């Protein structure tokens, strides 16, 4: 059964091009380690919420946009093995590939699908 990692992060609107360039490198690494699909998206229609919202989840500040992404793996064991390798890969270090956003406000998690429709 497939397995999905999901992410949301606040990214400065002015840094969109830098973010996309960084993502291209990240996508290649995840694909190399077995990801089936890697998707990233840029805020287009993200409403403000009174109680909860994507904006609140990442503590969005003025001049920032919500970025959303997910990685689909063939199964959880492939994902777990890949993450172990990804975390050791020097191309992922903050020295060689610093995140172009505040990683402290990124939210993420792993998910077991309940329904996938093509």
mmCIF file of C-alpha atoms in Angstrom:
data_model
loop_
_atom_site.group_PDB
_atom_site.id
_atom_site.type_symbol
_atom_site.label_atom_id
_atom_site.label_comp_id
_atom_site.label_asym_id
_atom_site.label_seq_id
_atom_site.Cartn_x
_atom_site.Cartn_y
_atom_site.Cartn_z
ATOM 1 C CA UNK A 1 0.000 0.000 0.000
ATOM 2 C CA UNK A 2 1.257 3.470 -0.856
ATOM 3 C CA UNK A 3 2.467 5.843 1.831
ATOM 4 C CA UNK A 4 2.405 9.657 1.764
ATOM 5 C CA UNK A 5 4.504 12.334 3.447
ATOM 6 C CA UNK A 6 2.808 15.737 3.608
ATOM 7 C CA UNK A 7 4.346 19.163 4.233
ATOM 8 C CA UNK A 8 3.349 22.806 4.594
ATOM 9 C CA UNK A 9 5.744 25.711 5.003
ATOM 10 C CA UNK A 10 5.716 29.513 4.960
ATOM 11 C CA UNK A 11 7.823 30.910 2.111
ATOM 12 C CA UNK A 12 8.533 34.583 1.424
ATOM 13 C CA UNK A 13 6.738 35.575 -1.773
ATOM 14 C CA UNK A 14 9.943 37.271 -2.964
ATOM 15 C CA UNK A 15 11.796 33.937 -2.598
ATOM 16 C CA UNK A 16 9.471 31.903 -4.829
ATOM 17 C CA UNK A 17 12.047 31.383 -7.602
ATOM 18 C CA UNK A 18 14.733 30.386 -5.091
ATOM 19 C CA UNK A 19 12.269 28.002 -3.474
ATOM 20 C CA UNK A 20 11.378 26.374 -6.803
ATOM 21 C CA UNK A 21 15.072 25.932 -7.686
ATOM 22 C CA UNK A 22 15.680 24.335 -4.266
ATOM 23 C CA UNK A 23 12.667 22.053 -4.784
ATOM 24 C CA UNK A 24 14.026 20.739 -8.087
ATOM 25 C CA UNK A 25 17.098 19.419 -6.270
ATOM 26 C CA UNK A 26 14.962 17.979 -3.454
ATOM 27 C CA UNK A 27 12.637 16.229 -5.895
ATOM 28 C CA UNK A 28 15.575 14.563 -7.640
ATOM 29 C CA UNK A 29 16.928 13.254 -4.338
ATOM 30 C CA UNK A 30 13.574 11.840 -3.206
ATOM 31 C CA UNK A 31 13.013 10.203 -6.603
ATOM 32 C CA UNK A 32 16.523 8.711 -6.435
ATOM 33 C CA UNK A 33 15.629 7.082 -3.113
ATOM 34 C CA UNK A 34 12.378 5.571 -4.359
ATOM 35 C CA UNK A 35 9.594 8.161 -4.309
ATOM 36 C CA UNK A 36 6.927 7.530 -6.932
ATOM 37 C CA UNK A 37 5.572 11.085 -7.058
ATOM 38 C CA UNK A 38 6.788 14.374 -5.558
ATOM 39 C CA UNK A 39 4.450 17.372 -5.749
ATOM 40 C CA UNK A 40 4.845 20.944 -4.536
ATOM 41 C CA UNK A 41 2.315 23.726 -4.827
ATOM 42 C CA UNK A 42 2.157 27.471 -4.179
ATOM 43 C CA UNK A 43 -0.692 29.220 -2.397
ATOM 44 C CA UNK A 44 -3.391 30.415 -4.788
ATOM 45 C CA UNK A 45 -6.653 30.311 -2.845
ATOM 46 C CA UNK A 46 -5.915 29.871 0.864
ATOM 47 C CA UNK A 47 -8.531 31.619 2.990
ATOM 48 C CA UNK A 48 -7.910 33.171 6.370
ATOM 49 C CA UNK A 49 -9.606 31.247 9.148
ATOM 50 C CA UNK A 50 -10.985 32.402 12.460
ATOM 51 C CA UNK A 51 -10.338 29.156 14.323
ATOM 52 C CA UNK A 52 -8.018 27.109 12.107
ATOM 53 C CA UNK A 53 -6.378 27.575 8.735
ATOM 54 C CA UNK A 54 -3.337 26.637 6.724
ATOM 55 C CA UNK A 55 -2.041 30.160 7.343
ATOM 56 C CA UNK A 56 -2.291 29.674 11.107
ATOM 57 C CA UNK A 57 -0.728 26.215 10.913
ATOM 58 C CA UNK A 58 2.544 27.684 9.599
ATOM 59 C CA UNK A 59 2.299 30.986 11.519
ATOM 60 C CA UNK A 60 2.263 32.916 8.240
ATOM 61 C CA UNK A 61 3.815 36.380 8.420
ATOM 62 C CA UNK A 62 3.390 39.421 6.167
ATOM 63 C CA UNK A 63 4.978 38.868 2.764
ATOM 64 C CA UNK A 64 4.829 35.060 3.000
ATOM 65 C CA UNK A 65 2.795 32.453 1.151
ATOM 66 C CA UNK A 66 1.781 28.925 2.107
ATOM 67 C CA UNK A 67 3.637 26.192 0.238
ATOM 68 C CA UNK A 68 2.192 22.686 0.207
ATOM 69 C CA UNK A 69 3.884 19.478 -0.846
ATOM 70 C CA UNK A 70 3.652 15.737 -0.694
ATOM 71 C CA UNK A 71 5.694 12.698 -1.552
ATOM 72 C CA UNK A 72 4.027 9.440 -2.523
ATOM 73 C CA UNK A 73 6.020 6.291 -1.835
ATOM 74 C CA UNK A 74 5.270 2.740 -2.977
ATOM 75 C CA UNK A 75 4.896 1.679 0.684
ATOM 76 C CA UNK A 76 5.906 2.656 4.215
ATOM 77 C CA UNK A 77 8.987 0.425 4.301
ATOM 78 C CA UNK A 78 10.373 2.110 1.162
ATOM 79 C CA UNK A 79 9.638 5.492 2.734
ATOM 80 C CA UNK A 80 11.315 4.610 6.022
ATOM 81 C CA UNK A 81 14.437 3.260 4.281
ATOM 82 C CA UNK A 82 14.554 6.303 1.983
ATOM 83 C CA UNK A 83 14.286 8.812 4.830
ATOM 84 C CA UNK A 84 17.199 7.153 6.616
ATOM 85 C CA UNK A 85 19.294 7.621 3.461
ATOM 86 C CA UNK A 86 17.983 11.140 2.782
ATOM 87 C CA UNK A 87 18.937 12.310 6.260
ATOM 88 C CA UNK A 88 22.507 11.068 5.711
ATOM 89 C CA UNK A 89 22.821 12.415 2.165
ATOM 90 C CA UNK A 90 25.271 15.365 2.101
ATOM 91 C CA UNK A 91 23.170 17.064 -0.603
ATOM 92 C CA UNK A 92 20.456 17.551 2.034
ATOM 93 C CA UNK A 93 22.665 19.303 4.592
ATOM 94 C CA UNK A 94 21.867 22.879 5.557
ATOM 95 C CA UNK A 95 25.403 23.816 4.484
ATOM 96 C CA UNK A 96 24.989 22.597 0.920
ATOM 97 C CA UNK A 97 21.225 23.143 0.493
ATOM 98 C CA UNK A 98 19.810 25.605 3.045
ATOM 99 C CA UNK A 99 16.022 25.692 3.195
ATOM 100 C CA UNK A 100 14.698 28.937 1.674
ATOM 101 C CA UNK A 101 12.058 29.225 4.415
ATOM 102 C CA UNK A 102 11.757 29.043 8.192
ATOM 103 C CA UNK A 103 11.953 25.309 8.855
ATOM 104 C CA UNK A 104 10.788 25.807 12.440
ATOM 105 C CA UNK A 105 7.342 26.717 11.083
ATOM 106 C CA UNK A 106 7.134 23.841 8.605
ATOM 107 C CA UNK A 107 4.619 21.155 9.515
ATOM 108 C CA UNK A 108 4.863 17.609 8.220
ATOM 109 C CA UNK A 109 3.695 14.081 8.790
ATOM 110 C CA UNK A 110 3.348 10.626 7.302
ATOM 111 C CA UNK A 111 -0.010 9.261 6.205
ATOM 112 C CA UNK A 112 -1.410 5.860 5.322
ATOM 113 C CA UNK A 113 -3.932 6.373 2.504
ATOM 114 C CA UNK A 114 -7.515 5.303 3.016
ATOM 115 C CA UNK A 115 -8.547 5.918 -0.601
ATOM 116 C CA UNK A 116 -6.636 6.751 -3.792
ATOM 117 C CA UNK A 117 -8.588 7.406 -6.983
ATOM 118 C CA UNK A 118 -6.936 7.794 -10.385
#
